[in-house]
mmCIF file of C-alpha atoms and ligand atoms in Angstrom:
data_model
loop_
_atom_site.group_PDB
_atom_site.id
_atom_site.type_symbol
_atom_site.label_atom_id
_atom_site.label_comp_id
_atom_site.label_asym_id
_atom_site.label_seq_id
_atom_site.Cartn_x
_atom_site.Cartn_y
_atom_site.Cartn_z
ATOM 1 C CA UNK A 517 59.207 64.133 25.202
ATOM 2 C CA UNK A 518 56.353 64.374 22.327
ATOM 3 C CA UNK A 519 53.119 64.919 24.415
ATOM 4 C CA UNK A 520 50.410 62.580 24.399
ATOM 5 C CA UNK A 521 47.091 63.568 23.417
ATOM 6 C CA UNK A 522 43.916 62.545 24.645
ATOM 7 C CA UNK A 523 40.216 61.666 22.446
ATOM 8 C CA UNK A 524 38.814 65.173 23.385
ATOM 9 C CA UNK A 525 41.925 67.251 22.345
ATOM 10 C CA UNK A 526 42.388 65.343 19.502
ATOM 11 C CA UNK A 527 38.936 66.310 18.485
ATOM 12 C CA UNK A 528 39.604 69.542 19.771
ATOM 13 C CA UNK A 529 42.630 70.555 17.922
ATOM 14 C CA UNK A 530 40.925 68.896 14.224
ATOM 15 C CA UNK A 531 38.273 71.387 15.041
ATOM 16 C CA UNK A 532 40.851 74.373 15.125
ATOM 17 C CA UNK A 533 42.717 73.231 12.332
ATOM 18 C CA UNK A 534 39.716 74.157 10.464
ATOM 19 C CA UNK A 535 38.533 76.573 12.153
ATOM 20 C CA UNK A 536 38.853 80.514 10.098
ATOM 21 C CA UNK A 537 41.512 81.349 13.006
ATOM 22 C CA UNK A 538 43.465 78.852 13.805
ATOM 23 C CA UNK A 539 44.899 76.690 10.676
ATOM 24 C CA UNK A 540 42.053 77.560 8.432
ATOM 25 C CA UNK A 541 42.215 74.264 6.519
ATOM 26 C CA UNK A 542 39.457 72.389 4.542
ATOM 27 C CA UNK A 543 38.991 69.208 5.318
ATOM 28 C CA UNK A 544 40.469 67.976 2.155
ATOM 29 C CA UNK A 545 43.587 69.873 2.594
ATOM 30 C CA UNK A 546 44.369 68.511 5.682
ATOM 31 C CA UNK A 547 43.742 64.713 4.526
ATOM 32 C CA UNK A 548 45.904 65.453 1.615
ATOM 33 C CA UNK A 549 48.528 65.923 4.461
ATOM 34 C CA UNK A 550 47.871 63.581 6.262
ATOM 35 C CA UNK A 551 47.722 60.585 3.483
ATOM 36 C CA UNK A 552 50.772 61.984 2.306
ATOM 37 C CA UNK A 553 52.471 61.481 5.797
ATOM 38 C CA UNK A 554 50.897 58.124 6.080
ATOM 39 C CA UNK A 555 51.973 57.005 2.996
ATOM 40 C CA UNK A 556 55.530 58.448 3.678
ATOM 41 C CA UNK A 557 55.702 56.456 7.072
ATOM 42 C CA UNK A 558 55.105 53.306 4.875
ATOM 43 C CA UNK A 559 57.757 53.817 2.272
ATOM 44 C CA UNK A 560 60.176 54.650 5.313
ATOM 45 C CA UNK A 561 59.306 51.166 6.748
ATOM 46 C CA UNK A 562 58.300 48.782 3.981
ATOM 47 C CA UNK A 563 60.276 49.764 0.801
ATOM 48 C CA UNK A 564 58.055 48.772 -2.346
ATOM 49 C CA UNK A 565 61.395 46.591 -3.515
ATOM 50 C CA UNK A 566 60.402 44.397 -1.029
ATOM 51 C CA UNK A 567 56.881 44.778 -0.161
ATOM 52 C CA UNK A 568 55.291 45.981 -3.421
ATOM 53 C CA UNK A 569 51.611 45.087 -2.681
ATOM 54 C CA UNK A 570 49.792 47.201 -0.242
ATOM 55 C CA UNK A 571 46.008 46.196 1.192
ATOM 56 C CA UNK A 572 44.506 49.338 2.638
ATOM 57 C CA UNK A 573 41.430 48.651 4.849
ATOM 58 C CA UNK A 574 39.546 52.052 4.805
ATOM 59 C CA UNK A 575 36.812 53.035 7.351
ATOM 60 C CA UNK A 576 33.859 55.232 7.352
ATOM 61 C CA UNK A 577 35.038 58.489 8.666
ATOM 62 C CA UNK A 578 37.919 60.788 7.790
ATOM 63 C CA UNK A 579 40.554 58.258 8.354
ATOM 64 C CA UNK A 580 39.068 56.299 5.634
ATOM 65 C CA UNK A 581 39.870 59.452 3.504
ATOM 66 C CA UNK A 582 43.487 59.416 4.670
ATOM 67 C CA UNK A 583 43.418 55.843 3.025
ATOM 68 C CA UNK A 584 42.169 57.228 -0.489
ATOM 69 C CA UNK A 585 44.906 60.061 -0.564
ATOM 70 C CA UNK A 586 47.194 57.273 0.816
ATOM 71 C CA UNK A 587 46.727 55.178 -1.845
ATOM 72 C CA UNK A 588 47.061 57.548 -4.403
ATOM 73 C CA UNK A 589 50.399 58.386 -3.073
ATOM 74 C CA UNK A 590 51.485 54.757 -2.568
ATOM 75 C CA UNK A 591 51.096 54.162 -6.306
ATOM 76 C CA UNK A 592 52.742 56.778 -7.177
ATOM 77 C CA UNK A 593 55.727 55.680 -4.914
ATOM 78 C CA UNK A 594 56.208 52.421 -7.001
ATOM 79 C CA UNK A 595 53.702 50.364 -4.897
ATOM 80 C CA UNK A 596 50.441 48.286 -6.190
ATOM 81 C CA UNK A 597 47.953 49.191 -3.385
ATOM 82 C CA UNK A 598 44.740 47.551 -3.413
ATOM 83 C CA UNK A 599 41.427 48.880 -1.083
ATOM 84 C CA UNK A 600 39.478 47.487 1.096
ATOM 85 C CA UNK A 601 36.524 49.773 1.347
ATOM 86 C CA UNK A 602 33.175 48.194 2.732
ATOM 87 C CA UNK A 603 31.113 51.671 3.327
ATOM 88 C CA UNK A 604 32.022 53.816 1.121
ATOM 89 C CA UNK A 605 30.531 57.446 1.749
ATOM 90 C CA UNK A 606 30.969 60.821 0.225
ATOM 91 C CA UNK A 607 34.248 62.393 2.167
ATOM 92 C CA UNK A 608 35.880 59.628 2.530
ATOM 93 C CA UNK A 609 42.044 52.784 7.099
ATOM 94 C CA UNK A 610 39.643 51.813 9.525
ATOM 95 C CA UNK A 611 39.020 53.872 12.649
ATOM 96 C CA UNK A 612 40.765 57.125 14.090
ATOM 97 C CA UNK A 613 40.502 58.876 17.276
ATOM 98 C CA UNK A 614 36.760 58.873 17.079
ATOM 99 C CA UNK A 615 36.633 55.222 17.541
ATOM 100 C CA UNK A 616 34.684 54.100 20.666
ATOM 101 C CA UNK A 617 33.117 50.608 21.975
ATOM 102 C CA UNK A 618 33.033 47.464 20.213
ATOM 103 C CA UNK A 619 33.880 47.376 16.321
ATOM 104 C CA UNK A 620 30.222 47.381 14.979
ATOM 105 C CA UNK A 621 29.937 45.172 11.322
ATOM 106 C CA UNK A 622 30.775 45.125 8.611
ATOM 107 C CA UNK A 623 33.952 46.317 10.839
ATOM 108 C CA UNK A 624 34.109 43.475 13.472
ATOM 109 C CA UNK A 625 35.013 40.666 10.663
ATOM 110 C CA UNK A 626 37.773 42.871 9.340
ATOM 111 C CA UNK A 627 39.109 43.729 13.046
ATOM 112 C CA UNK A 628 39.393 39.572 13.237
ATOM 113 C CA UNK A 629 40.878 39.487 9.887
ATOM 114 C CA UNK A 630 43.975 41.569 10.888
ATOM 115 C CA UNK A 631 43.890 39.705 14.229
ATOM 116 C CA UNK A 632 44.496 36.620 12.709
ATOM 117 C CA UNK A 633 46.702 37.717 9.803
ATOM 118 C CA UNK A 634 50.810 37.198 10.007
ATOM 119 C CA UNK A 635 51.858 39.602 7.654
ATOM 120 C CA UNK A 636 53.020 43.284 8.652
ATOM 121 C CA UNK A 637 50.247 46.173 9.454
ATOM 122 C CA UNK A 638 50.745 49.440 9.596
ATOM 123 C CA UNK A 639 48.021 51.146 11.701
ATOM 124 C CA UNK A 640 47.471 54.779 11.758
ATOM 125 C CA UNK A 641 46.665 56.935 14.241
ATOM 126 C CA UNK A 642 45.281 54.715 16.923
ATOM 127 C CA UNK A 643 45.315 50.876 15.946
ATOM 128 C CA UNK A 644 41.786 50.000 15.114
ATOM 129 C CA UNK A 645 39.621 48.495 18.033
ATOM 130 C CA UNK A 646 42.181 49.802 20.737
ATOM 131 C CA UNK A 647 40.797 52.165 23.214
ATOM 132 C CA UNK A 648 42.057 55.911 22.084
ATOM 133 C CA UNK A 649 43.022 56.867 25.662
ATOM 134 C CA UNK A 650 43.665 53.433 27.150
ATOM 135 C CA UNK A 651 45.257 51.347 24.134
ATOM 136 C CA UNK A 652 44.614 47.708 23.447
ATOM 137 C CA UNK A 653 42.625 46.824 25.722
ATOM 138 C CA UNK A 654 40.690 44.635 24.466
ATOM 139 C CA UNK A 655 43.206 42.197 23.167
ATOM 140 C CA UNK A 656 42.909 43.087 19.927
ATOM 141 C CA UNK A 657 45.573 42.768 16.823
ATOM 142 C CA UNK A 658 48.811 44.780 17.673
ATOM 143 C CA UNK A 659 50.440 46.701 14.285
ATOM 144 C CA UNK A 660 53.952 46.040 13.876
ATOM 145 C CA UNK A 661 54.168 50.114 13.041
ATOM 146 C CA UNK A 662 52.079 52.801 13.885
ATOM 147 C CA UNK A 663 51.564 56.296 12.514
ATOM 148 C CA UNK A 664 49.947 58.857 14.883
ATOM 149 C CA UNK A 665 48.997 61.904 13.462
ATOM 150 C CA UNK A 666 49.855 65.814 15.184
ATOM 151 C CA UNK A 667 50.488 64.066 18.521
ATOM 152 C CA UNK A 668 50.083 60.283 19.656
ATOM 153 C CA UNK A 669 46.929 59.614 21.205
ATOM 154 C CA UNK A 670 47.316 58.337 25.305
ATOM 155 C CA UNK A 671 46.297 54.849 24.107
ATOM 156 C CA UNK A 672 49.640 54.480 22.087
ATOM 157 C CA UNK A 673 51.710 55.041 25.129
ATOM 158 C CA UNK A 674 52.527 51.462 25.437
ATOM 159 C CA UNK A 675 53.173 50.596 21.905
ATOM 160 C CA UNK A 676 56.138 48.760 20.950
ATOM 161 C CA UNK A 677 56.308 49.089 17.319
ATOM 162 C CA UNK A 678 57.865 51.517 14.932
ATOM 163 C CA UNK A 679 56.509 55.042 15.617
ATOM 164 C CA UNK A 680 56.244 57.581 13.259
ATOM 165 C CA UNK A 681 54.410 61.086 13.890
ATOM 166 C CA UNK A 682 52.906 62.919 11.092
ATOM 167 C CA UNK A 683 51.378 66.617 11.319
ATOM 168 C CA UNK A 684 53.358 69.196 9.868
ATOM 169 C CA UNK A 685 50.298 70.935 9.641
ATOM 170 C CA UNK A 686 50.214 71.988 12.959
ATOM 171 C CA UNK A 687 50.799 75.626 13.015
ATOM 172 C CA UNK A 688 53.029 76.959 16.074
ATOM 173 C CA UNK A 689 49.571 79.019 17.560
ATOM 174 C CA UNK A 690 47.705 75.626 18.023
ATOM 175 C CA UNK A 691 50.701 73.847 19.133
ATOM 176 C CA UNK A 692 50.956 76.793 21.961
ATOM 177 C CA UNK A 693 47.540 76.888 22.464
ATOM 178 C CA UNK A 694 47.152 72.991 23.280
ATOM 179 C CA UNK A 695 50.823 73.088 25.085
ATOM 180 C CA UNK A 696 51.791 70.103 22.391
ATOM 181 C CA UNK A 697 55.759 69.101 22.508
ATOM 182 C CA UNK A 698 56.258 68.146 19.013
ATOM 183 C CA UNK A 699 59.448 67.492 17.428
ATOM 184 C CA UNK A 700 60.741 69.353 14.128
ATOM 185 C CA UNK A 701 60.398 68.470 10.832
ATOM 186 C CA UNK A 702 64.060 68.850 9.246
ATOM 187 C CA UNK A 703 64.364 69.459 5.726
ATOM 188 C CA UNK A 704 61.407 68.276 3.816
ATOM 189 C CA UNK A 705 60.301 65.145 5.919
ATOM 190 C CA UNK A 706 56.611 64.784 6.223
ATOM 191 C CA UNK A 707 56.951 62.467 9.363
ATOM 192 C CA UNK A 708 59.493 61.979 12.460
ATOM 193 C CA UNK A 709 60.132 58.325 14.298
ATOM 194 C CA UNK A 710 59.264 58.472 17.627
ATOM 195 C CA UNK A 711 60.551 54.840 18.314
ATOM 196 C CA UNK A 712 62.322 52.424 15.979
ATOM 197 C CA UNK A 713 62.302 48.740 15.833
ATOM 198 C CA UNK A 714 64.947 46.351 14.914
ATOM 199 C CA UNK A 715 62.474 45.473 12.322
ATOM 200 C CA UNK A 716 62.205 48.700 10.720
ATOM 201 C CA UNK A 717 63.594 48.707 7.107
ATOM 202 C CA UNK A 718 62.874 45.672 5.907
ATOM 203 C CA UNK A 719 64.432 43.264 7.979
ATOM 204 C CA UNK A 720 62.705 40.417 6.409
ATOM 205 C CA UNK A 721 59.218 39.329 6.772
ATOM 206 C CA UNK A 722 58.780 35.456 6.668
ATOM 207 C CA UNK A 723 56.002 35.182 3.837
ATOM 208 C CA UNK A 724 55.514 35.818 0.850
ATOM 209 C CA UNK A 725 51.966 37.879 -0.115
ATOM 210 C CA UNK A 726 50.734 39.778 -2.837
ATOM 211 C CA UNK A 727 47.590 41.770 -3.836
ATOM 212 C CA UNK A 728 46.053 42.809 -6.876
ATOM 213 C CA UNK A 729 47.365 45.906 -8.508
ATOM 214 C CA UNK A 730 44.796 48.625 -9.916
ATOM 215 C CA UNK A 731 45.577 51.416 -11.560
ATOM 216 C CA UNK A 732 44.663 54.025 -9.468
ATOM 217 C CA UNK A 733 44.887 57.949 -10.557
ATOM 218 C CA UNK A 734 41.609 59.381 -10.035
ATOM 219 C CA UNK A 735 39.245 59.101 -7.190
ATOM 220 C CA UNK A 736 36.405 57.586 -9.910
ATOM 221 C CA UNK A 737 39.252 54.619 -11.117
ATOM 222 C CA UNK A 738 40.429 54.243 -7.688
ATOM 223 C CA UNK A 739 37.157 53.200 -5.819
ATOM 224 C CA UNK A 740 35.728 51.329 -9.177
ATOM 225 C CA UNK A 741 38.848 49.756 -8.510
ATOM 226 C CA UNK A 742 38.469 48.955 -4.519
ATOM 227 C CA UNK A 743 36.982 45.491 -2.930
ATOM 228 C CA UNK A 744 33.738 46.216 -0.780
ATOM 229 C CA UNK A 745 32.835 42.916 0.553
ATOM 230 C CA UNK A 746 34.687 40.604 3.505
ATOM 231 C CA UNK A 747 35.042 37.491 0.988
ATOM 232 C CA UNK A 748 37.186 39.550 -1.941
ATOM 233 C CA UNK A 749 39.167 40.403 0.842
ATOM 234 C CA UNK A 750 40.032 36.999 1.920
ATOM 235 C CA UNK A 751 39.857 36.016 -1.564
ATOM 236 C CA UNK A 752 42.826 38.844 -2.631
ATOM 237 C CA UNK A 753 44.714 37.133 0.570
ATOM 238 C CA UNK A 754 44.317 33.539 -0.605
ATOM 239 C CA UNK A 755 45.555 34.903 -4.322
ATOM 240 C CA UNK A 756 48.209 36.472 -2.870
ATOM 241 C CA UNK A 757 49.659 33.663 -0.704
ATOM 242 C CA UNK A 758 49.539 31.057 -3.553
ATOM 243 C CA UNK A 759 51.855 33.730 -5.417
ATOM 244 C CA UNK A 760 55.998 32.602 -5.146
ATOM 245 C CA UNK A 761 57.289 35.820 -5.617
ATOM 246 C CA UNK A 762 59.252 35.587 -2.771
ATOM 247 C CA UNK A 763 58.318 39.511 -1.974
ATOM 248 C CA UNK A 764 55.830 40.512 0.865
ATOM 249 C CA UNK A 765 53.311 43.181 1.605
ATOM 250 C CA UNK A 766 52.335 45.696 3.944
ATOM 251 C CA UNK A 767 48.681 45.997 5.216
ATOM 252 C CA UNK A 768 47.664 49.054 6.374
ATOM 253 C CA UNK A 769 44.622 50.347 8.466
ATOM 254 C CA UNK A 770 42.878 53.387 8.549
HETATM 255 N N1 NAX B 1549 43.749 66.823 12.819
HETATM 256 C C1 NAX B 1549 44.123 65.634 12.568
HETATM 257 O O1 NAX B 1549 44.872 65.065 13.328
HETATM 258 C C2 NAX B 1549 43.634 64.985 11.331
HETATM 259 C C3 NAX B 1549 42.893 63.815 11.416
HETATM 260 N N2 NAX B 1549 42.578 63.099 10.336
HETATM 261 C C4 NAX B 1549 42.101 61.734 10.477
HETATM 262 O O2 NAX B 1549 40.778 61.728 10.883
HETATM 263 C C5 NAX B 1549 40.629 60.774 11.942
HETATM 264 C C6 NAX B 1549 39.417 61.136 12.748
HETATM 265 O O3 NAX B 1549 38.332 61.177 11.842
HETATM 266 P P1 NAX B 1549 36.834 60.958 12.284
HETATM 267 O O4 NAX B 1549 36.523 61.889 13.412
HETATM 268 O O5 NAX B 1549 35.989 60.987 11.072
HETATM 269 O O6 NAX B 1549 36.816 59.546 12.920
HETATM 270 P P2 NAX B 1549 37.232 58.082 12.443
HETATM 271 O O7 NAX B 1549 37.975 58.089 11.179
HETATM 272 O O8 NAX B 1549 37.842 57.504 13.676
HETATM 273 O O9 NAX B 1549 35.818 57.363 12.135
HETATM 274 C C7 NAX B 1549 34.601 57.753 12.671
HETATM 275 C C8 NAX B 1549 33.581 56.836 12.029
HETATM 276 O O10 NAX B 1549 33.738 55.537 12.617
HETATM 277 C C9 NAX B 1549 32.458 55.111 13.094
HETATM 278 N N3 NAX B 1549 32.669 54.335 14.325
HETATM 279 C C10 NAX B 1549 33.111 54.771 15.540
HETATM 280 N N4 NAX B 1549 33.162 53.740 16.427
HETATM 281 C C11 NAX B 1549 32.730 52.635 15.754
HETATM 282 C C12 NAX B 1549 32.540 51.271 16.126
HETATM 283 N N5 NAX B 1549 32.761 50.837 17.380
HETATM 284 N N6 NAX B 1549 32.120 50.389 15.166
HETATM 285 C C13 NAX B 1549 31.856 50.799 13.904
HETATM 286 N N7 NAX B 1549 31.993 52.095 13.482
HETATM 287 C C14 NAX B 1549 32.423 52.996 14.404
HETATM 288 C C15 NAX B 1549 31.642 56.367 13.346
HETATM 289 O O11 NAX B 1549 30.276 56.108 13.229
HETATM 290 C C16 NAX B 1549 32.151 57.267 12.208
HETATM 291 O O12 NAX B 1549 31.469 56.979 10.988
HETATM 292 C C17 NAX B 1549 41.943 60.805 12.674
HETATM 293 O O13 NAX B 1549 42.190 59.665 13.466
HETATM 294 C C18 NAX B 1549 42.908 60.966 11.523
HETATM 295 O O14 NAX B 1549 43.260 59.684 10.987
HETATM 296 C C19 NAX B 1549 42.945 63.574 8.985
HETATM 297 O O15 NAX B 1549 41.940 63.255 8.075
HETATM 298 C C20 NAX B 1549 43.175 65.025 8.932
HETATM 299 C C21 NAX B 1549 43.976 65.586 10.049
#
């Protein structure tokens, strides 16, 4: 049974990840893992042959960075990702496990976007707006897959999506330390399912969506390239759904 974290050993073990003596990674380093993982636990779920246009909605803190690397990674899987990115700041999907009380703006209109939205999200870490220890409740949006991140957060206990856990980063010391039950990592794989859907794998999604597709391969092109404001965002959705493509998307939030 993978062990369920709560907000204060989350916070905990990012803190000795980074710390000299325990995984003694930068900060970058370990969002470079971590984007990678998230954008692995996408391709594993919505295959870019059928969902080629991706809308990342980044936030303000680290996950937010997660969401850059992600991106970078998407395109280079084949997808045409497009960000969302309404306060941009110098280290940087919307919130992590340092969410807490109500979504303040410009956050608030985007939490009611995805609540209102039919087409797939993919949240990561902790859905955005859901309590980290006590999960949704608040009656928010629920993703239709989730990717937690070294160990699920309490709040995700009840989630009945597709689960994926990312965090091969986690050295055995600070998996000991914290008493965390992870599962391996066989082979290569950058992420483990913790639960699977019938829906997982493209099992057909019932409309068709699309996104604009910039051409992202530096961090400079890439947020010249993002959407800042509420109305582009709605604007890239009403685009989208007028295309006949006949292919869907997956949204994302970080
Ligand atoms: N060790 C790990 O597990 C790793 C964690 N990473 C990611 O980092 C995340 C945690 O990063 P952070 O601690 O920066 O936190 P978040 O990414 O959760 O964001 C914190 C930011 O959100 C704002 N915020 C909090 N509550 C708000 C509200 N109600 N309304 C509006 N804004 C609000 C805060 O002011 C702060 O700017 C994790 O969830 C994960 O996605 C990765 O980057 C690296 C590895």
């Amino acid at each position: 049974m993978t062990t369920l974290i709560s907000q204060e050993t989350a916070q905990d073990i990012d803190q000795w990840l980074m710390d000299p003596s325990g995984g003694a990674f930068s900060i970058d380093q370990l969002m470079e893992l971590a984007g990678l993982a998230c954008a692995t636990a996408l391709q594993k779920t919505y295959q870019p042959c059928t969902h080629p246009k991706v809308l990342i909605c980044a936030g303000p803190g680290n996950q937010g960075g997660d969401g850059l690397v992600a991106a970078r990674h998407l395109w280079h899987f084949g997808y045409q990702p497009t960000l969302f990115y309404p306060k941009q700041t110098d280290k940087d999907l919307l919130f992590g496990f340092s969410f807490h009380g109500e979504p303040r703006p410009p956050f608030d209109a985007v939490i009611n976007a995805l609540n209102e939205t039919t087409k797939p999200i993919l949240s990561v870490d902790i859905p955005s707006a859901w309590d980290v220890e006590k999960g949704n409740v608040s009656g928010t949006f629920t993703p239709d897959s989730l990717i937690s991140l070294t160990a699920p957060k309490l709040g995700s206990k009840s989630f009945k999506g597709t689960h994926w856990l990312g965090g091969r980063f986690v050295p055995p010391h600070i998996a000991q330390r914290f008493k965390l039950d992870l599962p391996d990592y066989p082979g290569s794989e950058q992420v483990r399912v913790l639960k699977e859907t019938a829906r997982t794998y493209d099992q057909g999604w019932p409309t068709a969506y699309g996104m604009h597709s910039p051409w992202i391969s530096t961090q400079k092109g890439f947020a010249s390239r993002s959407t800042t404001s509420l109305e582009d965002m709605h604007r890239l959705d009403s685009e989208s759904n007028s295309e006949s493509d006949g292919k869907s998307d997956a949204r994302r939030n970080l």
